[in-house]
XYZ file of C-alpha atoms in Angstrom:
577
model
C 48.855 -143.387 12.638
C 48.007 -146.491 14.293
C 45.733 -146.865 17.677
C 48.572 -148.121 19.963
C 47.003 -148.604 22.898
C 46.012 -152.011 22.455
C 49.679 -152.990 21.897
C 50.739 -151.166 24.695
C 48.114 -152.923 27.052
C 49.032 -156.495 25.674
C 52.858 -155.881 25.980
C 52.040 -154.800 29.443
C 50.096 -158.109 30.311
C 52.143 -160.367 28.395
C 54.139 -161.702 30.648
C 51.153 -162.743 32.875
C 49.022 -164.177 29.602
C 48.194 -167.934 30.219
C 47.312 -169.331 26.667
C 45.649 -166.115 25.533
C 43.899 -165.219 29.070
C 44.695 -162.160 30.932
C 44.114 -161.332 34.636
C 44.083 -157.695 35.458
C 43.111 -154.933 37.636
C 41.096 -151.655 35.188
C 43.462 -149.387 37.678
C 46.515 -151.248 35.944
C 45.108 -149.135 32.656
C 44.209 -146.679 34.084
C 48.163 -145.657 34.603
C 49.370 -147.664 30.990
C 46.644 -145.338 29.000
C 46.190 -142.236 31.181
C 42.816 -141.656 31.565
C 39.934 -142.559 33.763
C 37.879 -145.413 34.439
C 34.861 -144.491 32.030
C 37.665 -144.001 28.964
C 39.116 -147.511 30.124
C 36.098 -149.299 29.969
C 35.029 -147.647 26.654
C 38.085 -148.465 25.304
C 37.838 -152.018 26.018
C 34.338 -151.960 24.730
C 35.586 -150.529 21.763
C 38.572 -153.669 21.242
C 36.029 -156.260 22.037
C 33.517 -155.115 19.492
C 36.623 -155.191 17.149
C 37.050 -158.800 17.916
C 40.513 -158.726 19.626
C 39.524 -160.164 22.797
C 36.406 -160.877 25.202
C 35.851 -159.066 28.440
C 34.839 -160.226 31.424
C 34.472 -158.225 34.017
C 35.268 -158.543 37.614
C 32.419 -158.251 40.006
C 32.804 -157.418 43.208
C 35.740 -155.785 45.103
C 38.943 -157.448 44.509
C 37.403 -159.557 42.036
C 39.744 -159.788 39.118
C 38.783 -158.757 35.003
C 39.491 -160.866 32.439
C 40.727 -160.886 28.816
C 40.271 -163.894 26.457
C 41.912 -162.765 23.568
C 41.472 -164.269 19.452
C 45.239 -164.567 18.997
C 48.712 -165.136 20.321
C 50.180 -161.481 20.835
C 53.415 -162.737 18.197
C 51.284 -163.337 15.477
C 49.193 -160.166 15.834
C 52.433 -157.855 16.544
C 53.858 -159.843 13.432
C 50.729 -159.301 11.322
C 50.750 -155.732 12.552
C 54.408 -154.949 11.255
C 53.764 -156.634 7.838
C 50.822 -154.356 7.452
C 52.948 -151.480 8.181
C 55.446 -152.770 6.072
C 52.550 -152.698 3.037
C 51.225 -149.216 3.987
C 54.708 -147.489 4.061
C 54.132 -146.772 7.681
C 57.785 -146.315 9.528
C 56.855 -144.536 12.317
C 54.272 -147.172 13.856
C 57.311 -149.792 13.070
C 59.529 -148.031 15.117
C 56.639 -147.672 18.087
C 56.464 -151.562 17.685
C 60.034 -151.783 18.117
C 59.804 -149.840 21.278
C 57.467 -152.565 23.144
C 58.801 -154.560 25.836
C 58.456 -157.284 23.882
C 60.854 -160.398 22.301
C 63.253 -158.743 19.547
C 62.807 -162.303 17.760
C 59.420 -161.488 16.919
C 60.182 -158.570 14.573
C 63.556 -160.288 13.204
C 60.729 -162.678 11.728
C 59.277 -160.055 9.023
C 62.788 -158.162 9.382
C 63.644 -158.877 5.712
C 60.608 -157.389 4.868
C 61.270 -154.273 7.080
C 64.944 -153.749 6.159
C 62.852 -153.249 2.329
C 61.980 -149.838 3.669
C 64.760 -148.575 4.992
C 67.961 -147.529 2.899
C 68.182 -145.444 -0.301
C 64.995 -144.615 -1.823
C 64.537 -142.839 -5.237
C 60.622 -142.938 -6.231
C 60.056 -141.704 -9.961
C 63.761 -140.757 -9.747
C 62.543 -137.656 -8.868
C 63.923 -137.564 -4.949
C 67.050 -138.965 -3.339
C 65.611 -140.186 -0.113
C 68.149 -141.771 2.662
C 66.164 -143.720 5.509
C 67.796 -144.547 8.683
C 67.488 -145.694 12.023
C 69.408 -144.312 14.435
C 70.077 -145.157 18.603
C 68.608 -142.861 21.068
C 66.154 -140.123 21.563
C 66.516 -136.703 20.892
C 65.487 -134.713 24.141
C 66.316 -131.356 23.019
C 67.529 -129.171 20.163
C 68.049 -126.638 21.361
C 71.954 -124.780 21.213
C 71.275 -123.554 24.372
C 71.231 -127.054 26.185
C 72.078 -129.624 23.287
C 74.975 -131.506 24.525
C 74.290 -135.357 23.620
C 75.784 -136.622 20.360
C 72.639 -136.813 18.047
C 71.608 -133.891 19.689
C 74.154 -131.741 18.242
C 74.530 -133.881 14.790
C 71.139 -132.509 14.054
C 72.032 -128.831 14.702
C 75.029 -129.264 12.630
C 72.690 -130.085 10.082
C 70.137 -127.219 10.432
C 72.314 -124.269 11.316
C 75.877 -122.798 10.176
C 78.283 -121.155 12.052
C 80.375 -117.990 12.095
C 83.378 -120.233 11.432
C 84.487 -124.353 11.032
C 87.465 -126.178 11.721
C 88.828 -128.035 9.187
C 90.702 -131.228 10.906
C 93.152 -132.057 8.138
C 94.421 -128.284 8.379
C 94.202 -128.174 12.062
C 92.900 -124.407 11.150
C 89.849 -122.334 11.383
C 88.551 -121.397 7.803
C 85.284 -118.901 7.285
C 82.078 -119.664 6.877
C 78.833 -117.136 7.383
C 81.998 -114.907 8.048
C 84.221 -114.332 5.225
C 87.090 -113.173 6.974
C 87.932 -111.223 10.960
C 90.376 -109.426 12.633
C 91.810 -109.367 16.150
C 92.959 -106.702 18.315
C 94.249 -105.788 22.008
C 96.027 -108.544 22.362
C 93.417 -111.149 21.505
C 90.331 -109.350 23.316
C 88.538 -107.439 20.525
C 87.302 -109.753 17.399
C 85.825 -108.270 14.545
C 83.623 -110.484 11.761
C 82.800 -109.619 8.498
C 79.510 -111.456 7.195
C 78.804 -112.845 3.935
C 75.827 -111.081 2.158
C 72.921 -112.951 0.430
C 72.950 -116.103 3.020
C 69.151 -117.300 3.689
C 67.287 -118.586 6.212
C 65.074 -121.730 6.307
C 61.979 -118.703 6.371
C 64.017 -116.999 3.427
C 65.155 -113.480 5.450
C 68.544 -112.719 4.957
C 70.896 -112.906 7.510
C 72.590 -109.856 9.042
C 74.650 -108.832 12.328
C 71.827 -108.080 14.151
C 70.939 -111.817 14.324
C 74.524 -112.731 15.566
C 74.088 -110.216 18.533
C 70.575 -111.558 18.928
C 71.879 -115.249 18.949
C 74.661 -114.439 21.371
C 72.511 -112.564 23.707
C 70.201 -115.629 24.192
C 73.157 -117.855 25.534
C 74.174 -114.213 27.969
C 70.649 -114.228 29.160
C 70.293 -118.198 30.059
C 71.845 -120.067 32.671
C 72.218 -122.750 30.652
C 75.349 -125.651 30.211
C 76.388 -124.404 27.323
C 77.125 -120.842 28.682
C 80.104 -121.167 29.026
C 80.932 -120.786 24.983
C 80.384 -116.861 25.840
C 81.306 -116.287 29.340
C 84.338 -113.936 28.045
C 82.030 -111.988 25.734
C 81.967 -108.336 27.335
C 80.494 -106.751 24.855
C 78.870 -107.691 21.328
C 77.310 -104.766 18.662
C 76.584 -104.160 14.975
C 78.798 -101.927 13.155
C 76.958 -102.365 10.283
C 74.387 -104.979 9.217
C 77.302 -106.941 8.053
C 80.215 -106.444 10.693
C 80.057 -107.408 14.195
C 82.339 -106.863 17.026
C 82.885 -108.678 19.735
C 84.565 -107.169 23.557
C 86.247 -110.017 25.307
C 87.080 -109.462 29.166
C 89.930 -111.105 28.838
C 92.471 -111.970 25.729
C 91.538 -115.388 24.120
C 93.643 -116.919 21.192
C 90.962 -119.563 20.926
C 87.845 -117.492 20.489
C 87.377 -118.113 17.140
C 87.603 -122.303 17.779
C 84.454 -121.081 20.007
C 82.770 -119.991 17.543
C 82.689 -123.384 15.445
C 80.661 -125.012 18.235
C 77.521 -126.589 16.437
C 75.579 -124.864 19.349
C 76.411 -121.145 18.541
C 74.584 -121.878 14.993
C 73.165 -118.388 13.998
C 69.252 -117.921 14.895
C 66.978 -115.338 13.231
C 65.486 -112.490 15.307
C 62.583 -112.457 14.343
C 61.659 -115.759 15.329
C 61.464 -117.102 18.971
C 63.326 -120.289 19.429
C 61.202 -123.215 18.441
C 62.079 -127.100 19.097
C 59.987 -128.570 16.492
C 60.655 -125.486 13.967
C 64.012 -124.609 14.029
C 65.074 -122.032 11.353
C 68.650 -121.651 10.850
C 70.546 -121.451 7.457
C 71.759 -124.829 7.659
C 72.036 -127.270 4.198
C 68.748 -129.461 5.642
C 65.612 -127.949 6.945
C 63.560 -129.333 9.737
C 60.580 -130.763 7.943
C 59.157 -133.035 10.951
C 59.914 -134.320 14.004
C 58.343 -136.323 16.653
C 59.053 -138.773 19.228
C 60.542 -141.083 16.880
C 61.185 -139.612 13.399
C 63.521 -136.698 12.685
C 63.104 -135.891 8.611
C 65.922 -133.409 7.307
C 64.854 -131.580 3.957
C 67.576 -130.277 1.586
C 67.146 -125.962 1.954
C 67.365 -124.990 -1.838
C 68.577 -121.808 -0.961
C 71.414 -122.577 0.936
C 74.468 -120.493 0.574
C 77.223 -123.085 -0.872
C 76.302 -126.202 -2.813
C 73.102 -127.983 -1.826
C 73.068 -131.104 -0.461
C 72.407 -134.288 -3.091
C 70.363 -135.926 -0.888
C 66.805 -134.365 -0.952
C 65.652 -135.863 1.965
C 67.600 -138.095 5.217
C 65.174 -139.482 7.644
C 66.350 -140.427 11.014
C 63.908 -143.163 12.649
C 64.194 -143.132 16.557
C 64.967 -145.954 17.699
C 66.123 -148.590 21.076
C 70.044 -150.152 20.636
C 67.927 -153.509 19.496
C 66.060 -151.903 17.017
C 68.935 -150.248 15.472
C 71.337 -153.066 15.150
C 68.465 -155.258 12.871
C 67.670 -152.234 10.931
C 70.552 -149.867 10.851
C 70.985 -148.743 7.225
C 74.594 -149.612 7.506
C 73.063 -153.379 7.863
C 75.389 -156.787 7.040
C 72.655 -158.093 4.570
C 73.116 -156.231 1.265
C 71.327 -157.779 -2.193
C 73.654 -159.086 -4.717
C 72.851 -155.968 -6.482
C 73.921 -153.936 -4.164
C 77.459 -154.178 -3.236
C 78.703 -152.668 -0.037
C 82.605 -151.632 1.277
C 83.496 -152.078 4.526
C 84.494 -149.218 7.064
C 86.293 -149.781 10.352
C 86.748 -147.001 12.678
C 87.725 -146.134 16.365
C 86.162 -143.553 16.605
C 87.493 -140.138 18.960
C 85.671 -140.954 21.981
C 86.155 -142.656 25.259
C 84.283 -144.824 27.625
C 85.270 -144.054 31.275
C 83.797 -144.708 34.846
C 83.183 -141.508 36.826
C 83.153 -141.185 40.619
C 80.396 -139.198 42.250
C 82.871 -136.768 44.599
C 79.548 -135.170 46.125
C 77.836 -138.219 46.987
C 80.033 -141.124 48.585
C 82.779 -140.643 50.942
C 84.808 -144.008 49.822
C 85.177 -142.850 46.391
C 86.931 -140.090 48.102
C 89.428 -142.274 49.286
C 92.530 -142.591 46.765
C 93.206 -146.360 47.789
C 89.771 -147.003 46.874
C 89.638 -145.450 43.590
C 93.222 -147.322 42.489
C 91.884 -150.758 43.605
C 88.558 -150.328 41.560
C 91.413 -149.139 38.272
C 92.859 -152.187 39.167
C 89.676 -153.934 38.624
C 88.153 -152.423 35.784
C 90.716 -154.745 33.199
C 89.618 -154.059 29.281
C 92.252 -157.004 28.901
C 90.017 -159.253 31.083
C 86.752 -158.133 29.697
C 87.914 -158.456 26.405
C 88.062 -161.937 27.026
C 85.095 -162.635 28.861
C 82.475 -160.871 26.821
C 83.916 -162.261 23.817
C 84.988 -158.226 22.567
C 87.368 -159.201 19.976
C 87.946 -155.486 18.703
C 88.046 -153.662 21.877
C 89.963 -151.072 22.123
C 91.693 -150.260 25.327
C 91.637 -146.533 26.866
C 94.353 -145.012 28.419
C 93.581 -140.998 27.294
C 91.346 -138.871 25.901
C 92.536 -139.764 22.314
C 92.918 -143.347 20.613
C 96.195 -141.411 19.206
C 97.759 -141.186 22.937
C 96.088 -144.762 23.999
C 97.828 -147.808 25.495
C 95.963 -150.925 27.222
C 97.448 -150.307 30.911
C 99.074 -153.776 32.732
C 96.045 -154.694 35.711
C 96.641 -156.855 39.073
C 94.036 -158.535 40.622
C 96.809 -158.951 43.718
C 97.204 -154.780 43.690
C 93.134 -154.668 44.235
C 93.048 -156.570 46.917
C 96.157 -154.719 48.690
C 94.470 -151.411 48.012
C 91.333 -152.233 49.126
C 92.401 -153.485 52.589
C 94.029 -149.798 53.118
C 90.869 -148.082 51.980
C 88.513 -148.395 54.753
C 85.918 -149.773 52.499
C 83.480 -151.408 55.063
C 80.826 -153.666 52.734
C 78.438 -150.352 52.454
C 76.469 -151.126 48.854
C 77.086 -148.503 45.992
C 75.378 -148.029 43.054
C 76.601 -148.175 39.511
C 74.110 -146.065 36.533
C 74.662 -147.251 33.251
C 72.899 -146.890 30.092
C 70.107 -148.965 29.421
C 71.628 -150.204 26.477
C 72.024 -154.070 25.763
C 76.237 -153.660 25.458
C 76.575 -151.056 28.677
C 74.062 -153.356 30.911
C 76.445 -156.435 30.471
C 79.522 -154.615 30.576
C 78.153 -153.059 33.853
C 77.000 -156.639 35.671
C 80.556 -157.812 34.709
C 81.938 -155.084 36.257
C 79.507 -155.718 39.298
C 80.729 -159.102 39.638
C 84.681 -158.449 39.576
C 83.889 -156.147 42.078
C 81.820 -158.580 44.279
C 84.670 -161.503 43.834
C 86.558 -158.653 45.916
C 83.807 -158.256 48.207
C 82.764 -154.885 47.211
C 78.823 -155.014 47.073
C 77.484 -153.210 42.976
C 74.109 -152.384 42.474
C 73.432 -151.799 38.774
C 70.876 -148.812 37.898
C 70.384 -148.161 34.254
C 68.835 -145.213 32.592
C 67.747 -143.741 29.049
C 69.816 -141.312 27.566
C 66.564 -138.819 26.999
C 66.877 -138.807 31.261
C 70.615 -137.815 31.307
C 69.787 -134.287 32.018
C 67.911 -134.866 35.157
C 69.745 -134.137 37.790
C 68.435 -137.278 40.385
C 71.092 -139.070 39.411
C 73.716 -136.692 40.665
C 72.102 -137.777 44.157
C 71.670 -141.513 44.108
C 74.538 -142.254 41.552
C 78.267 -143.485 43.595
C 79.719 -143.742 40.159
C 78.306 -143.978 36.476
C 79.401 -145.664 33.114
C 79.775 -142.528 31.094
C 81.676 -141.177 27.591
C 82.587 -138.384 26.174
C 82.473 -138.217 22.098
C 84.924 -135.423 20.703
C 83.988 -133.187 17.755
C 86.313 -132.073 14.824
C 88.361 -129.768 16.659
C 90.015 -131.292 20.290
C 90.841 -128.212 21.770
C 86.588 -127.506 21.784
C 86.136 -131.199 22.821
C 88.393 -130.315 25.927
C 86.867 -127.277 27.162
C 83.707 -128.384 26.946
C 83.821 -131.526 28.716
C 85.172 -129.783 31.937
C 82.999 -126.352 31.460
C 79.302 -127.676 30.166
C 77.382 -127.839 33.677
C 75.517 -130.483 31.933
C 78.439 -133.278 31.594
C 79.832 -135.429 33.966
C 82.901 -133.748 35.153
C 81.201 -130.741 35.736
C 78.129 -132.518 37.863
C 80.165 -135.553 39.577
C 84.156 -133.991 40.738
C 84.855 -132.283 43.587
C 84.921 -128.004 43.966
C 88.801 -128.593 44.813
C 89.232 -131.016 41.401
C 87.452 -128.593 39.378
C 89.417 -125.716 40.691
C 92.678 -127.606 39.663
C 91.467 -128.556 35.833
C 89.997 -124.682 35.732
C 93.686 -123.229 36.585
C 95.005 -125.395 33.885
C 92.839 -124.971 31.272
C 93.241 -121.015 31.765
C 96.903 -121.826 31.274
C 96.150 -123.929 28.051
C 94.021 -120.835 26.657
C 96.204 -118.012 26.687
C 98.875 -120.496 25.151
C 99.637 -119.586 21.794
C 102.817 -122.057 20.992
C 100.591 -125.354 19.292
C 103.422 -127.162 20.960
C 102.953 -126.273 25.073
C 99.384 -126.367 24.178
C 99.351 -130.024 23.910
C 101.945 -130.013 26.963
C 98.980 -128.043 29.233
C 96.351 -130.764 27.373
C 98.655 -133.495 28.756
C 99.040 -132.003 32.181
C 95.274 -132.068 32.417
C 95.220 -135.428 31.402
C 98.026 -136.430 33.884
C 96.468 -134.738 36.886
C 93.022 -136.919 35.761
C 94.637 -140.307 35.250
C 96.689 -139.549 38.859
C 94.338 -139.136 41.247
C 91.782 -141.429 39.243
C 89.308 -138.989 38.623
C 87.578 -141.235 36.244
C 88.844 -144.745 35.243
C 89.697 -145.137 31.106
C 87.721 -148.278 30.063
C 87.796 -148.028 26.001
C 87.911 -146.195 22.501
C 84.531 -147.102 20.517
C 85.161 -149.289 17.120
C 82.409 -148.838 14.663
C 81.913 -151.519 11.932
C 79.954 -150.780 9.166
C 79.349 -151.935 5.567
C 78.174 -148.975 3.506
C 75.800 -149.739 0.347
C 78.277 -148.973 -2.482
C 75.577 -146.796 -4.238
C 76.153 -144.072 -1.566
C 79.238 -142.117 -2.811
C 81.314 -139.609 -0.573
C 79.855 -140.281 2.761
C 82.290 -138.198 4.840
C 82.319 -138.511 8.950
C 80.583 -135.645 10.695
C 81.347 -134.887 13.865
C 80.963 -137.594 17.297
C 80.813 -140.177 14.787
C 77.790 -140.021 12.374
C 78.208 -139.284 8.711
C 77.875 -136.257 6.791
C 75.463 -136.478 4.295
C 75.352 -132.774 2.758
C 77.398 -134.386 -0.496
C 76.430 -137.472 -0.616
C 74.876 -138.647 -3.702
C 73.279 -142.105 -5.054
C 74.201 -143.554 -8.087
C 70.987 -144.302 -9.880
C 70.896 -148.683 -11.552
């Protein structure tokens, strides 16, 4: 692994560099390198004696040092990338994708980067998939997991008592073979296949189902709310477990398809960076900015083709240039296209707890008013945009805007000039979206401030305090009953952290009604009451259904979507030229 600290200390003086010469204060690296004074100055003994630079001192207090260095910072990030490029090294490209530093100069060798990622076969021996992907991963663990790639992974590395199938609409088995109800939907019995692994080659029995369970009981954690009805859980037998409920619920088994109730073992505490399940990939390694997914051998139904997919880390930027799923293909290597909305929404959130104008209905309706996908559509150039009106693309129409309604609703809503703040996603597409926002809303005189923050931060709860409204979505897995309940019951998501008591009290009472419901058809009626009651009182404003074009190499055969919008790669295979 390359010494980054160099790069790290010339990104963070680049912008003051004056034809190769540096300025600086030794407590500026003291804070970019973490360590003291000594370790600073032996460091930059160490780079000088290297021949990167020369060091001049500054004498005296408030005398400035100073760094002559041997070459412009482009061509040494530049050189630095093509030697990565020669030694295999991924993970240091993706660290020198991370610097604060023009995009352009890695699009220069990008040719020569895009060479490493894609389908690999060395020796025909392994089926190797590299891939960059957006975002960090902050956690994997079921308990808390509730971001996209987060829970992608786990779908990977664990199994579940049962899956939905979304062309059936039904629940089929899976480490269960088959269960019965009884009293009126509150007792659930499961019967457990015999012979399924894990990654640390025990076999799985009811005693790790109860154990797996328990851990989510004994946690106050946002995804709790997957057991809340659980009463009681025992083994009957090492391969039948029974479940109590404390209340009938049709749905229970749809519960237990979440990704997050993947079965643990026992006998191992929870580890992030180990993870045993009995999923189709194992967890070989992960760090910071590499994720690599072995194929488990002994994984009960077929294993995967691919022997290895490796998930590179990666900024928005990054992932666009080097995205497997890239526009540049060899003539060799023919690609198909794929379009897709894909089942999520964008939406604008109101803090409830934090601003008293966003409490005011008039308010809320004139910034609906505002927010027109129509009118964005045409000024950021978003050709494909689709416009949100629901939960669902299915249920979606582009709503008719007036700039004249605004303005009327804004003069009955008190608003007095106070400045509110707008977090978005610090994320090339969701920064401009939210300074054109920002300005429609200042041609009305309502004063934005833009805030943007990383995804790997979404958990912290500071937001929740400074935020008067946030750029948010919501991506639904297979099953959209699941996708429902969770969005207004994880503590960790937006409704939960941003509505009011008296909303939330509303959405529970209806969602109780849509649980108990067992006609499909007044299901979706309750689904569309919830819906109704959101879009009514503008608990969030609809902005738009992701679209997702792609060209996929054509020697990738059967990629199939997984859930929130990645692919499924446990049967894909490469066709060997």
């Amino acid at each position: 692994m390359r010494d980054f600290s160099y790069y790290e200390m010339r990104a963070f003086l680049y912008e003051r560099e004056v034809e190769k010469l540096v300025e600086f204060k030794l407590l500026e690296l003291e804070s970019i390198w973490f360590c003291d004074r000594k370790n600073v100055k032996r460091k930059l003994k160490k780079y000088e004696q290297e021949g990167r630079f020369r060091y001049d001192p500054g004498i005296g207090r408030g005398n400035l040092s100073r760094l002559t260095f041997a070459r412009t910072f482009q061509d040494e990030v530049e050189q630095a990338v093509l030697a990565c490029v020669d030694n295999d090294q991924l993970e240091d490209i993706i660290r020198f994708l991370q610097l604060p530093v023009p995009k352009s100069w890695i699009a220069e060798v990008s040719k020569e980067v895009q060479h490493l990622f894609g389908l690999h076969s060395p020796d025909h021996e392994k089926d190797i998939l590299r891939t960059v992907v957006m975002n960090k991963v902050s956690t994997l663990d079921p308990l808390v997991a509730s971001i996209t790639l987060e829970r992608y992974c786990i779908q990977q590395l664990g199994d579940t008592l049962a899956v939905y199938d979304p062309i059936t609409e039904e629940v089929r088995p899976h480490l269960a073979y088959r269960w019965i109800s009884e009293n009126n939907h509150s007792s659930w019995t499961f019967y457990l296949r015999k012979g399924v692994r894990f990654h640390h080659h025990r076999t799985l029995t009811s005693e790790d189902v109860v154990y797996t369970f328990r851990r989510f009981q004994g946690e106050k954690a946002p995804m709790r709310w997957l057991v809340q009805d659980i009463q009681e859980i025992e083994c009957i037998s090492p391969y039948v477990v029974h479940f109590r409920l404390n209340r009938p619920n049709l749905l229970f088994p749809r519960y237990l398809c979440a990704c997050n109730l993947s079965i643990l073992p026992k006998d191992e505490p929870f580890a992030e960076h180990k993870w045993i399940g009995t999923g189709p990939f194992r967890l070989k390694k992960r760090t910071d900015t590499l994720i690599v997914l072995e194929a488990f051998d002994q994984y009960f139904l077929e294993r995967p083709f691919l022997d290895e997919v490796e998930l590179y880390l990666a900024s928005e930027e990054a992932t666009e240039a080097m995205i497997y799923q890239n526009k540049d293909h060899a003539p060799h290597d023919p690609a198909s296209l794929k379009k897709d909305v894909l089942n999520k929404y964008r939406y604008l959130a109101f803090n409830f707890r934090k601003s008293p104008i966003v409490r005011e209905l008039n308010f809320r309706e004139a910034l609906y008013h505002l927010l027109d996908m129509d009118q964005m559509r045409v000024d950021l150039g978003r050709e494909s945009l689709v416009g949100a009106s629901s939960f669902v693309p299915w249920k979606s129409s582009l709503p008719r805007k007036s700039r004249d309604e605004a303005k009327r609703l804004l003069a009955q809503s008190g608003y007095e000039g106070e400045r509110l703040t707008l977090y978005a996603n610090n994320v090339p597409q969701e920064r401009e979206e939210a300074r054109w926002f920002a300005g429609m809303a200042a041609a009305e005189g309502i004063s934005v401030d833009c805030v943007y923050f990383q995804m790997k931060d979404f958990y912290d709860r500071s937001m929740d305090q400074d935020a008067d409204f946030i750029f948010m979505g919501e991506s639904a897995s297979a099953d959209p009953y699941l996708s429902i309940l969770d969005s207004f019951y994880n503590d960790s998501l937006i409704y939960r952290r941003f509505l009011s008591e008296e909303h939330l009290r509303t959405i529970d009472r209806l969602l109780e009604g849509f649980k108990i419901e067992p006609d499909k058809t007044k299901r979706e009626r309750w689904i569309n009451r919830i819906e109704s009651y959101v879009r009514s009182e503008h608990l969030i404003l609809f902005r738009y259904h992701p679209v997702l074009n792609r060209t996929i190499p054509a020697i990738i055969h059967n990629i199939r979507s997984a859930d929130h919008g990645y692919d499924d790669f446990r049967k894909s295979w490469i066709e060997h030229l």
